[in-house]
mmCIF file of N, CA and C in Angstrom:
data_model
loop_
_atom_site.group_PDB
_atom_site.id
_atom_site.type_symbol
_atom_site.label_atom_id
_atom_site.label_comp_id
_atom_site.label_asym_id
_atom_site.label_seq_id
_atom_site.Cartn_x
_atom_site.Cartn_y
_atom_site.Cartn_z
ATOM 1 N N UNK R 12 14.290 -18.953 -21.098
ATOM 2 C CA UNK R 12 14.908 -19.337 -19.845
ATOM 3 C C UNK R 12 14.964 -18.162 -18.889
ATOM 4 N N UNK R 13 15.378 -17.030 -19.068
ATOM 5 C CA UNK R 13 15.311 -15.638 -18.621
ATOM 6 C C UNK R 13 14.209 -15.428 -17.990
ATOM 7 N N UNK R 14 12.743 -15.961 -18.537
ATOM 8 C CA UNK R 14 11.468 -15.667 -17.988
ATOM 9 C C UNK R 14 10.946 -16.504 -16.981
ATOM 10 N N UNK R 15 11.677 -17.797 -17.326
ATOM 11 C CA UNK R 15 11.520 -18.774 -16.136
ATOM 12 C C UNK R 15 12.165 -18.290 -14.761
ATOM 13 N N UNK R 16 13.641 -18.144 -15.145
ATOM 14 C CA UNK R 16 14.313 -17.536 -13.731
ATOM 15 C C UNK R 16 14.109 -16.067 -13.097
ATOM 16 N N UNK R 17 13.100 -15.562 -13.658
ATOM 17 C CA UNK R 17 12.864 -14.181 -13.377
ATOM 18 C C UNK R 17 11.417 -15.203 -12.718
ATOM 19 N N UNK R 18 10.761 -15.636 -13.000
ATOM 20 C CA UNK R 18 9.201 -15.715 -12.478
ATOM 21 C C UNK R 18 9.875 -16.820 -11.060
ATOM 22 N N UNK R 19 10.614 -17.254 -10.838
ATOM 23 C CA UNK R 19 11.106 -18.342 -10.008
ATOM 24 C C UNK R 19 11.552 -17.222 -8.688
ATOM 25 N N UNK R 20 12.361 -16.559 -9.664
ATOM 26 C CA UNK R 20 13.193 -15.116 -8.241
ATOM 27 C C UNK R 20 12.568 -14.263 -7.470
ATOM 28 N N UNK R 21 11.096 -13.942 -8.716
ATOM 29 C CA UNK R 21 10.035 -12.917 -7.897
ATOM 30 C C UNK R 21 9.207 -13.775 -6.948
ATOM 31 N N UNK R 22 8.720 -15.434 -7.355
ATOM 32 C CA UNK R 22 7.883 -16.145 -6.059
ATOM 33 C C UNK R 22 9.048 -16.095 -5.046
ATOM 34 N N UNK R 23 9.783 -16.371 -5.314
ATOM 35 C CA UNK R 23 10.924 -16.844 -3.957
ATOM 36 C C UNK R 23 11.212 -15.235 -2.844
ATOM 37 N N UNK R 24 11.375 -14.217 -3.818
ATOM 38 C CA UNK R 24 10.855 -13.024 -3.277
ATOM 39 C C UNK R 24 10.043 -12.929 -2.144
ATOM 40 N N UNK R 25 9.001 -12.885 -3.076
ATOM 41 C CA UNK R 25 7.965 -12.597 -2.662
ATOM 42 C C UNK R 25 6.980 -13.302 -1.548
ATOM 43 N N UNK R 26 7.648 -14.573 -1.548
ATOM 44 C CA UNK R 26 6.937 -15.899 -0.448
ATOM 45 C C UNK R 26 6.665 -15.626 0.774
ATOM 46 N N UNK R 27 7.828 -14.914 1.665
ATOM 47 C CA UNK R 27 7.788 -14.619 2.824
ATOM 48 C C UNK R 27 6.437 -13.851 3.084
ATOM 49 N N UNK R 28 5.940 -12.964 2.091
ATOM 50 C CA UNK R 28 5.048 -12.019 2.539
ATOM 51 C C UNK R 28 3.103 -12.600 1.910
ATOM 52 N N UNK R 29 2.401 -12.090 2.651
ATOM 53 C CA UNK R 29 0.830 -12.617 2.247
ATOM 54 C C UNK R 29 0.545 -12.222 0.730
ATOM 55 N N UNK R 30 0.200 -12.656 0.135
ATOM 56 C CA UNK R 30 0.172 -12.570 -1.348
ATOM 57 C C UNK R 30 1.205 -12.494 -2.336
ATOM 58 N N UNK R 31 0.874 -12.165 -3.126
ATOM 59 C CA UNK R 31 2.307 -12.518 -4.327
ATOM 60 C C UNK R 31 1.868 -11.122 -5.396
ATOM 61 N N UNK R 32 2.918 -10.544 -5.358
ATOM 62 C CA UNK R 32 3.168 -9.036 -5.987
ATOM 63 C C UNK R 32 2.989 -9.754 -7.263
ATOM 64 N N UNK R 33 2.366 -8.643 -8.808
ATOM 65 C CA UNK R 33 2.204 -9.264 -10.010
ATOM 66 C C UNK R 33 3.564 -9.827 -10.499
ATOM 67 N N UNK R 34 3.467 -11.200 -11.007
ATOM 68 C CA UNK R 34 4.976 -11.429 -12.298
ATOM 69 C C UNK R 34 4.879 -10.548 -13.115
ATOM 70 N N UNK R 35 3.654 -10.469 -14.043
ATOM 71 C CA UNK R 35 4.113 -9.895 -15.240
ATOM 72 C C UNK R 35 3.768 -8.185 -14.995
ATOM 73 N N UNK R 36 4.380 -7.209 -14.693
ATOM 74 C CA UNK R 36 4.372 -5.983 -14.189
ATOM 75 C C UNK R 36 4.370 -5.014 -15.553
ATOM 76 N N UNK R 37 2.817 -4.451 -15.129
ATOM 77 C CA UNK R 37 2.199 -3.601 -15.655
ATOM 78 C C UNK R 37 3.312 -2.232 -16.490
ATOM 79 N N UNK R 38 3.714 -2.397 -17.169
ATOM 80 C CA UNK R 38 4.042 -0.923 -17.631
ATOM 81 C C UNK R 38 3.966 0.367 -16.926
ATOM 82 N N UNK R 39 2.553 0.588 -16.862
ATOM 83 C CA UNK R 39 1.950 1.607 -16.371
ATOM 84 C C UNK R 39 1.857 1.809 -14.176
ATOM 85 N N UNK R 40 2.220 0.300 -14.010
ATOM 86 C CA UNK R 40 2.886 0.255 -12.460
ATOM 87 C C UNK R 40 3.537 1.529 -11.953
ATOM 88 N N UNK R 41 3.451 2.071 -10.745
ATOM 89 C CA UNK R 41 4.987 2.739 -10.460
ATOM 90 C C UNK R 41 5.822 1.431 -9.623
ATOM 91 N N UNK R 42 7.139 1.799 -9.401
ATOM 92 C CA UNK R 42 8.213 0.548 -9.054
ATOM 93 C C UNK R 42 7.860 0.106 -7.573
ATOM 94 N N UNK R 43 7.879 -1.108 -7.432
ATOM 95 C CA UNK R 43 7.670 -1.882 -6.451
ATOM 96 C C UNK R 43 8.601 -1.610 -5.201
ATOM 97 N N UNK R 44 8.742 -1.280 -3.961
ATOM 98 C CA UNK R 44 9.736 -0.999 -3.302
ATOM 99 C C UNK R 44 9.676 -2.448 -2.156
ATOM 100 N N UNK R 45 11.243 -2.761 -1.545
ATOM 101 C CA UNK R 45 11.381 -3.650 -0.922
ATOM 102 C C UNK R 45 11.433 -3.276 0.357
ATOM 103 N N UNK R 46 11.466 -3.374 1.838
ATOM 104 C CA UNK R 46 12.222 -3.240 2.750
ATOM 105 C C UNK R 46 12.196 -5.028 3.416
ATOM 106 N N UNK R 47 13.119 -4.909 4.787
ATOM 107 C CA UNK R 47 13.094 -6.202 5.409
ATOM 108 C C UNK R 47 11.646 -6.827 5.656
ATOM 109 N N UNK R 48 10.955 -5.861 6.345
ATOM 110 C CA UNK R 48 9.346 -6.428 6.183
ATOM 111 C C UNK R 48 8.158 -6.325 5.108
ATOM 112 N N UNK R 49 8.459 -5.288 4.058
ATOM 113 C CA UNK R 49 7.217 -4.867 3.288
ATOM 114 C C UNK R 49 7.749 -4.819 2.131
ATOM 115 N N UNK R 50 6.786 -5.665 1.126
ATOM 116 C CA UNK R 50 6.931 -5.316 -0.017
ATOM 117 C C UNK R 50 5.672 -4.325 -0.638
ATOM 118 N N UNK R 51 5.768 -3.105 -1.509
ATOM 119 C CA UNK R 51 4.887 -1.858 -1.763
ATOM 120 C C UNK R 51 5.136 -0.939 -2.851
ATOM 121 N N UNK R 52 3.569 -0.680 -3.226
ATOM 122 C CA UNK R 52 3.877 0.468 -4.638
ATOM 123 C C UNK R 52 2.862 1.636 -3.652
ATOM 124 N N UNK R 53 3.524 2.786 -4.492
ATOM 125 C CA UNK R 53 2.125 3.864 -4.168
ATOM 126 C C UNK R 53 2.564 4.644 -5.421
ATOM 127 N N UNK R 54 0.791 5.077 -5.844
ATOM 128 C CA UNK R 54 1.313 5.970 -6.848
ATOM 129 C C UNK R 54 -0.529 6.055 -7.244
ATOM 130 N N UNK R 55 -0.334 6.330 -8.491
ATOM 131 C CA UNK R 55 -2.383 6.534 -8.971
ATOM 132 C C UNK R 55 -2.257 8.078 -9.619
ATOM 133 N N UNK R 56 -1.028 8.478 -9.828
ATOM 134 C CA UNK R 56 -0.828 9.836 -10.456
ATOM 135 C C UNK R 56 -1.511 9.714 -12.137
ATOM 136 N N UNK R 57 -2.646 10.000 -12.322
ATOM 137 C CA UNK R 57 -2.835 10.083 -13.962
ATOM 138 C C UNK R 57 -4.077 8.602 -14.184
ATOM 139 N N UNK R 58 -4.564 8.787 -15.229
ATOM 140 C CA UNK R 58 -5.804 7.710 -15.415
ATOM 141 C C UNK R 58 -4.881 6.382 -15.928
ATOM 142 N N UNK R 59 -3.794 5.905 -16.539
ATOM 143 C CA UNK R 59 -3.334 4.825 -16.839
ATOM 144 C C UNK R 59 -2.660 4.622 -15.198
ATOM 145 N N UNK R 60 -1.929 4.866 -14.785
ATOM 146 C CA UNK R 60 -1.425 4.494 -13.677
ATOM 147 C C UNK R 60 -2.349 4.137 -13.016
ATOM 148 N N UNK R 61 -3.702 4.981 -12.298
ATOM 149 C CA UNK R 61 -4.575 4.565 -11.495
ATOM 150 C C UNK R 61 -5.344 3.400 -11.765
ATOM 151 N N UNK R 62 -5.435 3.200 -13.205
ATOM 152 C CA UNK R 62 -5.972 2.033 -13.452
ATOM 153 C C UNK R 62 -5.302 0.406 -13.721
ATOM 154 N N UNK R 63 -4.259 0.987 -14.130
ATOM 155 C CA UNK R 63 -3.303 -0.072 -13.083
ATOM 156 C C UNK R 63 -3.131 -0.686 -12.080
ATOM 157 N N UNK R 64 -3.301 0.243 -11.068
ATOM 158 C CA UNK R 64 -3.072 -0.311 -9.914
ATOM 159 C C UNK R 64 -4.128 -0.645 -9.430
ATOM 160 N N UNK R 65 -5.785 0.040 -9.649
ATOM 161 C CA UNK R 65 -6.872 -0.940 -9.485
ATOM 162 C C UNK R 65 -6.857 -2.548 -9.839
ATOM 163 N N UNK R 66 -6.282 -2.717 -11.090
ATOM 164 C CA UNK R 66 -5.850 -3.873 -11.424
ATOM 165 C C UNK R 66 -5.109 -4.420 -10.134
ATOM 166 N N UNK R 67 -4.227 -4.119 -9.767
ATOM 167 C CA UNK R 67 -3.114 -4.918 -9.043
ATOM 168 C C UNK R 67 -3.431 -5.355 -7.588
ATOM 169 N N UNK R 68 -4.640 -4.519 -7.124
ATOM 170 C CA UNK R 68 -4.897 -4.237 -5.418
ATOM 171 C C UNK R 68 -5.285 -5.883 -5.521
ATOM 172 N N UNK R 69 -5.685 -6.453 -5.612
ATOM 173 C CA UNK R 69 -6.128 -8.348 -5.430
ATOM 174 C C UNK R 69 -5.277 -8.722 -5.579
ATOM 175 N N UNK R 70 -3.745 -8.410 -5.491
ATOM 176 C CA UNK R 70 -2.456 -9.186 -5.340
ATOM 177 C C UNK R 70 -1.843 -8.514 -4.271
ATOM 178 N N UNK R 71 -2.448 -7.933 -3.353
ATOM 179 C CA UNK R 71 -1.354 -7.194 -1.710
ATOM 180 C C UNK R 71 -2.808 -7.240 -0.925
ATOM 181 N N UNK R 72 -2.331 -7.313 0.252
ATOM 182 C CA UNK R 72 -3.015 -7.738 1.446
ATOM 183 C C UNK R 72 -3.438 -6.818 1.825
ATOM 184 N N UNK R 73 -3.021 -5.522 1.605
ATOM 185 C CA UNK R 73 -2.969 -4.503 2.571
ATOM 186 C C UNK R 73 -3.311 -2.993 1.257
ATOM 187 N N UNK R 74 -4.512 -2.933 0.968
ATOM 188 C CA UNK R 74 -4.821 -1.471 -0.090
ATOM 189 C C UNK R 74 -5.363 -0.222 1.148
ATOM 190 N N UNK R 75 -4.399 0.863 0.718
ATOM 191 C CA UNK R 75 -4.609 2.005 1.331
ATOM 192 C C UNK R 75 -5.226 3.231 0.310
ATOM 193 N N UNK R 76 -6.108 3.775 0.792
ATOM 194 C CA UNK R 76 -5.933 4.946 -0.243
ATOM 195 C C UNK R 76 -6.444 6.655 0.594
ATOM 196 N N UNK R 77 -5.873 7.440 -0.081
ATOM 197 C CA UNK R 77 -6.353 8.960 0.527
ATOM 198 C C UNK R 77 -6.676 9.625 -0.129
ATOM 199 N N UNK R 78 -7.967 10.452 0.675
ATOM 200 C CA UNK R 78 -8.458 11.405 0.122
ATOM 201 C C UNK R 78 -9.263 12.597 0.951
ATOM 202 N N UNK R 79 -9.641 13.621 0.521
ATOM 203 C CA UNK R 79 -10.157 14.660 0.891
ATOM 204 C C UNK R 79 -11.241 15.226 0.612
ATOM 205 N N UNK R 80 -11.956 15.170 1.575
ATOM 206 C CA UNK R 80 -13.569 16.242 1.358
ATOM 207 C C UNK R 80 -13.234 17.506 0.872
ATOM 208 N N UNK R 81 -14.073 17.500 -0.204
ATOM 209 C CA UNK R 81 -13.862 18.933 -0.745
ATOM 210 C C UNK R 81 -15.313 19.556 -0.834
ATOM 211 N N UNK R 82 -15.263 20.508 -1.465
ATOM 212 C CA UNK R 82 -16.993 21.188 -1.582
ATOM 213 C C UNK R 82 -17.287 20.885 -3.057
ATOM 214 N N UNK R 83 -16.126 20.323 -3.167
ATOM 215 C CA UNK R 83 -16.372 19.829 -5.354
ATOM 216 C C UNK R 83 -16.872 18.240 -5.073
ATOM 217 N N UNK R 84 -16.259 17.822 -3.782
ATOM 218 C CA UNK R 84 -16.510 16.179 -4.110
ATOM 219 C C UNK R 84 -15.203 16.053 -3.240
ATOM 220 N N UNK R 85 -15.032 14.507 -3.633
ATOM 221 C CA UNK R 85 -13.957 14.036 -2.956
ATOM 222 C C UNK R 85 -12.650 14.315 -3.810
ATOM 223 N N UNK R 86 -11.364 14.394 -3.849
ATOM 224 C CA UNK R 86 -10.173 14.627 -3.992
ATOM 225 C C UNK R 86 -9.387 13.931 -3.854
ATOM 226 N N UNK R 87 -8.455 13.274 -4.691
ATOM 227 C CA UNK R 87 -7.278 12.085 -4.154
ATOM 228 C C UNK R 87 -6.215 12.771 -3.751
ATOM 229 N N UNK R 88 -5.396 12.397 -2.556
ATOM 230 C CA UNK R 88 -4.651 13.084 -2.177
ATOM 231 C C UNK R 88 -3.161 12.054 -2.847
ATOM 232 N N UNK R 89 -2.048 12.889 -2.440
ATOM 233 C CA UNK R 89 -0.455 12.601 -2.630
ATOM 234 C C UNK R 89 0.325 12.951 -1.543
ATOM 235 N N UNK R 90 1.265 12.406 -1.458
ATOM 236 C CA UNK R 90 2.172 13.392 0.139
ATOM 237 C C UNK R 90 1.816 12.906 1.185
ATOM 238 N N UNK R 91 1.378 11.786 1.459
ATOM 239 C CA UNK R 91 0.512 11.387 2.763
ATOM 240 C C UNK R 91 1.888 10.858 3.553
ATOM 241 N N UNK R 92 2.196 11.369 4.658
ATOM 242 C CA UNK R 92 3.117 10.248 5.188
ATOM 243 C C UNK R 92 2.310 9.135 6.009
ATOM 244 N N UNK R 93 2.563 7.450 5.834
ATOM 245 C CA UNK R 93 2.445 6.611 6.051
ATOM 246 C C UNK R 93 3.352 5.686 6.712
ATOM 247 N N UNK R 94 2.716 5.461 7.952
ATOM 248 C CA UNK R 94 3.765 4.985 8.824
ATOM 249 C C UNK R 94 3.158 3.094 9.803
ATOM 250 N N UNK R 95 3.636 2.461 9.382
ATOM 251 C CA UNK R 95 3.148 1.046 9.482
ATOM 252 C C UNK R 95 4.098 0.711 11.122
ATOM 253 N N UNK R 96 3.323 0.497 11.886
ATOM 254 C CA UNK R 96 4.032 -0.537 13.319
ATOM 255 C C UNK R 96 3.178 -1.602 13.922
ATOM 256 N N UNK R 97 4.102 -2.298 13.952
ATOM 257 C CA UNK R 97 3.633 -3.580 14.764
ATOM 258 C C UNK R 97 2.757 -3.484 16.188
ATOM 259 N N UNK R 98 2.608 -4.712 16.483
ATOM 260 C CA UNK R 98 2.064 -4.260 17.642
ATOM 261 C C UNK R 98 3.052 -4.173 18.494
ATOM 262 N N UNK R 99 3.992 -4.534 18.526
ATOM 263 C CA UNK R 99 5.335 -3.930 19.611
ATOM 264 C C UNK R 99 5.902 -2.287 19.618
ATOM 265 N N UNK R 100 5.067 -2.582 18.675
ATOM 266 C CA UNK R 100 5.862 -0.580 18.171
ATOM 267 C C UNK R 100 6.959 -0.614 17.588
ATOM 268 N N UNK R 101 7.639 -1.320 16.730
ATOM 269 C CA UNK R 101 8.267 -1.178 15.690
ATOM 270 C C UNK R 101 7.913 -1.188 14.500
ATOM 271 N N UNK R 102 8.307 0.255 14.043
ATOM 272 C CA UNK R 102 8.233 0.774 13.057
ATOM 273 C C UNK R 102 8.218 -0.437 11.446
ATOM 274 N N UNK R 103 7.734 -1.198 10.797
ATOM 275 C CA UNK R 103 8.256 -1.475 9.711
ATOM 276 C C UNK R 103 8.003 -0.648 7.989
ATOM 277 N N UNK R 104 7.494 0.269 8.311
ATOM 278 C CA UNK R 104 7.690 1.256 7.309
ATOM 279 C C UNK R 104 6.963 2.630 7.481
ATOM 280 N N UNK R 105 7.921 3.357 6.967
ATOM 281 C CA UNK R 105 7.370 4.986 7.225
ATOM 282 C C UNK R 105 7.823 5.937 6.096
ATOM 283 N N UNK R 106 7.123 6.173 4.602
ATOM 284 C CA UNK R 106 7.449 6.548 3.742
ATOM 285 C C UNK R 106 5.727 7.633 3.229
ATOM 286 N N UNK R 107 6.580 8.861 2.268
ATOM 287 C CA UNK R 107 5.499 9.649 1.768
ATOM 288 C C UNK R 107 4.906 8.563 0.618
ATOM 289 N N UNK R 108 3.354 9.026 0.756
ATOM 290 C CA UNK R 108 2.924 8.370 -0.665
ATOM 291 C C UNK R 108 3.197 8.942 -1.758
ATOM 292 N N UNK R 109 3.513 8.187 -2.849
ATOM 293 C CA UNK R 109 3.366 9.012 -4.116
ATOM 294 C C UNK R 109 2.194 8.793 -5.074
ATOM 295 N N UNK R 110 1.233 8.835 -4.246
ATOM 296 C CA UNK R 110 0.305 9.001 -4.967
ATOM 297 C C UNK R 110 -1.141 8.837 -3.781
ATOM 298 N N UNK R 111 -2.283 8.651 -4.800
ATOM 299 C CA UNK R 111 -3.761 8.588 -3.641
ATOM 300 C C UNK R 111 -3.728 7.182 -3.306
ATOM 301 N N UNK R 112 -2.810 5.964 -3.550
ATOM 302 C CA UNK R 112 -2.992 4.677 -3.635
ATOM 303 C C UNK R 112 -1.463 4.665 -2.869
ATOM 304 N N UNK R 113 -1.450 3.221 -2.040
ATOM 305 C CA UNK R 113 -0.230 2.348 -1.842
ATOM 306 C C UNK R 113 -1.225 0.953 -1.212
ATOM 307 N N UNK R 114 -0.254 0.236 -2.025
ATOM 308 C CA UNK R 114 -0.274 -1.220 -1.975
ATOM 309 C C UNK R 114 0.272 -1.857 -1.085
ATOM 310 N N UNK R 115 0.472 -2.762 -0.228
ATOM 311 C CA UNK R 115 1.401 -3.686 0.166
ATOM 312 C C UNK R 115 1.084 -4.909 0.883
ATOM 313 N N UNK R 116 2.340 -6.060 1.120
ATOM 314 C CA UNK R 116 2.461 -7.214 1.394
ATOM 315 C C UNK R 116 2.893 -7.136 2.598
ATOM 316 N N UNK R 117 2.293 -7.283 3.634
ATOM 317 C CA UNK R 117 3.060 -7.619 5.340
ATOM 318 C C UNK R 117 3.415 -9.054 5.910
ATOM 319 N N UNK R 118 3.859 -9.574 6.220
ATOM 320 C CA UNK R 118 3.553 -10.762 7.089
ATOM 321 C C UNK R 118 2.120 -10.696 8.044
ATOM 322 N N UNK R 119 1.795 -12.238 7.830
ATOM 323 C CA UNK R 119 0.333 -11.614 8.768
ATOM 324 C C UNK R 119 0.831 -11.181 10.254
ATOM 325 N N UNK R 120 -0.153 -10.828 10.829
ATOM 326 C CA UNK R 120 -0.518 -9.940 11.981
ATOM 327 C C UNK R 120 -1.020 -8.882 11.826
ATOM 328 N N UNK R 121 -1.097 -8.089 13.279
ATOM 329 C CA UNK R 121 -1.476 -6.649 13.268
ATOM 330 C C UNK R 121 -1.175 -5.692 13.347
ATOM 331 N N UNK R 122 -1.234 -4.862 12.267
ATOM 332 C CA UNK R 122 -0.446 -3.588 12.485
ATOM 333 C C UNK R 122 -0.928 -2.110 12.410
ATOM 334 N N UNK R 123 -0.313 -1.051 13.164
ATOM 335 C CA UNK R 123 -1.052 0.045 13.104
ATOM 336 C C UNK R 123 -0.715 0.948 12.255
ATOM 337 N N UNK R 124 -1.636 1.677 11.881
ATOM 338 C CA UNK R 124 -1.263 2.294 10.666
ATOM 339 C C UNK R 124 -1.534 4.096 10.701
ATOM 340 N N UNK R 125 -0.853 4.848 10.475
ATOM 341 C CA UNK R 125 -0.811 5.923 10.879
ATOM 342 C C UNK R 125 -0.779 6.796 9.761
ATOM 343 N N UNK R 126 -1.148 7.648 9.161
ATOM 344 C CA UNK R 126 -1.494 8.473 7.868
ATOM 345 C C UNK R 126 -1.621 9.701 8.293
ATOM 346 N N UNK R 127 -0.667 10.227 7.672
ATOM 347 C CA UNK R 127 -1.030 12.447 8.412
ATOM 348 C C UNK R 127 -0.475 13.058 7.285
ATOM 349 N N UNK R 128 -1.532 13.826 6.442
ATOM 350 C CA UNK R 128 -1.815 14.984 5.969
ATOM 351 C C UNK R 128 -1.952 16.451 6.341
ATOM 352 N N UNK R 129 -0.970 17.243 5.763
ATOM 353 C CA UNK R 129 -1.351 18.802 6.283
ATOM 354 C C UNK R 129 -1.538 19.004 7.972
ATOM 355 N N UNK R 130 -0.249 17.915 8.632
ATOM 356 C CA UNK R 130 -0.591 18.648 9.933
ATOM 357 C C UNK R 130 -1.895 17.538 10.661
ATOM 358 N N UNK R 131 -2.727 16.995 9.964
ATOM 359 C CA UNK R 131 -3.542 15.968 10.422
ATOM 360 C C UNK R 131 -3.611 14.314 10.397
ATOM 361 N N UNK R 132 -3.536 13.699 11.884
ATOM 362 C CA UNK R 132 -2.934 12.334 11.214
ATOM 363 C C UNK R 132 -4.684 11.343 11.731
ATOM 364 N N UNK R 133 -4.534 10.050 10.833
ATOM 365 C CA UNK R 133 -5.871 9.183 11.390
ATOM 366 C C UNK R 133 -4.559 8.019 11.468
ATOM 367 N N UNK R 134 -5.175 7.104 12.636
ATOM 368 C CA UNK R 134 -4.252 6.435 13.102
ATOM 369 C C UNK R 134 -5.951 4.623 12.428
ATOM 370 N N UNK R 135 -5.265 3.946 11.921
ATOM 371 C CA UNK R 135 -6.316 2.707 11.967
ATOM 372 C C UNK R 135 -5.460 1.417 12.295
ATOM 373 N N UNK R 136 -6.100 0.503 12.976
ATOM 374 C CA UNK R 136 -5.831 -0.962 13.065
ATOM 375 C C UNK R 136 -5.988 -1.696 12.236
ATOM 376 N N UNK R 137 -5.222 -3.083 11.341
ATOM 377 C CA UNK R 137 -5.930 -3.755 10.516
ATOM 378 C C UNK R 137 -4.982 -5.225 10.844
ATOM 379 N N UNK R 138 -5.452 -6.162 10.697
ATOM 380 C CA UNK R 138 -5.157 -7.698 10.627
ATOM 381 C C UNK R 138 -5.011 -8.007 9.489
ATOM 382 N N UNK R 139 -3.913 -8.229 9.205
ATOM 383 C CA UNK R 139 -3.328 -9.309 8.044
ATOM 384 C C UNK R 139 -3.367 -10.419 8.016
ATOM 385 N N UNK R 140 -3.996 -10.877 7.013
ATOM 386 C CA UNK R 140 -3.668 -12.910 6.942
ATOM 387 C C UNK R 140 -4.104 -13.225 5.261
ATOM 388 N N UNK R 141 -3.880 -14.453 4.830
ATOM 389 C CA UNK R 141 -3.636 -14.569 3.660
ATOM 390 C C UNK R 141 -5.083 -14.730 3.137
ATOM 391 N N UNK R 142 -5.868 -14.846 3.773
ATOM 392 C CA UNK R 142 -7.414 -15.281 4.006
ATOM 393 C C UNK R 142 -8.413 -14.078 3.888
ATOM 394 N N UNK R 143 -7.333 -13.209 4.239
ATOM 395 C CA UNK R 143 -8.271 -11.804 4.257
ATOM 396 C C UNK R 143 -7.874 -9.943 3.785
ATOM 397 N N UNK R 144 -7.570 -9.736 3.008
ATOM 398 C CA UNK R 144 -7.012 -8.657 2.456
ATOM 399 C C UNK R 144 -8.121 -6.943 3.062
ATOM 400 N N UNK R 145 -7.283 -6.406 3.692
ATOM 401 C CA UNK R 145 -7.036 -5.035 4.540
ATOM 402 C C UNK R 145 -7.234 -4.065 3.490
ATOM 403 N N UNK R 146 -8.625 -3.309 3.428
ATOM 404 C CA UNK R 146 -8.504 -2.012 2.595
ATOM 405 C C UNK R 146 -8.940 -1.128 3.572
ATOM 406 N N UNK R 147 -8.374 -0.339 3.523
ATOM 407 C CA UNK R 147 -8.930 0.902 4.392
ATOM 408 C C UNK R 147 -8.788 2.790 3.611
ATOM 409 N N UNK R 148 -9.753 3.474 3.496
ATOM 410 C CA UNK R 148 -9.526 4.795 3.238
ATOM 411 C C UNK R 148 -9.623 5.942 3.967
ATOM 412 N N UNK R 149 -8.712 6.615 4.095
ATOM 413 C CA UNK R 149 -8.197 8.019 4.836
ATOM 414 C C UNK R 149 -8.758 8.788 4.460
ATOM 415 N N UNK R 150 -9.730 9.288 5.074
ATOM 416 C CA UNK R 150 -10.605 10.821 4.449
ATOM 417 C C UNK R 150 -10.045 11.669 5.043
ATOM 418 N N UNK R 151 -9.759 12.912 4.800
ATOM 419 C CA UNK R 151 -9.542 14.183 5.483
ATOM 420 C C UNK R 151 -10.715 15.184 5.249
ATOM 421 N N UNK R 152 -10.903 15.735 6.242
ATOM 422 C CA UNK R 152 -12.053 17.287 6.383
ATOM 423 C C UNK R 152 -11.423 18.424 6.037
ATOM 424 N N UNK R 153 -11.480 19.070 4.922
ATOM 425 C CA UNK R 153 -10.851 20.244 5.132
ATOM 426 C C UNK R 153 -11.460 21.364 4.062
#
């Protein structure tokens, strides 16, 4: 019964927003965070975690990830601040990543998305809808 009303609480959750965050949550996940508009993980610290959350990106609308040109190759970055606004310019989320990955669920529309590393930010546009899931990656030059 416990598993029923837990899988009932997370759709009802989770409804408002384009896709549906996993029920049965990975172990190896980092924790799902809520605000009024976004539901979101970031993380990819270590080979079980990252592969986790490869798993999970086909359940959020919205896959971000960062990284850095290096002279070795590319580099996953951490520390990214990430900052999500509408097209009115309100802010609905502005948090560091914890990791080279964050996930999340928006309501559809469009929102801008702003990512700055070390002093350097890339600003991208993306459209949300349930029809169409938003990946975009942040390279940095450095």
């Amino acid at each position: 019964m416990k598993t029923s009303v837990s899988l009932i609480l997370a759709f009802l959750v989770s409804a408002p927003f384009v896709g549906i965050a996993p029920v049965s949550a990975d172990d190896n996940l980092p924790p799902m965070h809520r605000t009024e508009q976004v539901t979101y993980l970031s993380g990819g610290i270590g080979l079980d975690q990252s592969v986790a959350i490869k798993g999970a990106m086909r359940d959020y609308a919205l896959v971000l990830t960062f990284v850095r040109r290096a002279p070795s190759g590319n580099e996953y970055l951490s520390d990214v601040l990430v900052t999500i606004t509408d097209m009115k310019g309100k802010t609905v989320l502005e948090t560091p990543s914890d990791g080279p990955f964050m996930l999340a669920n928006l309501k559809n529309g469009r929102y801008a998305i702003n990512a700055s590393y070390n002093g350097q930010s890339e600003r991208y546009i993306v459209d949300i809808s349930a029809s169409r899931p938003a990946r975009h990656t942040f390279t940095w030059f450095m």
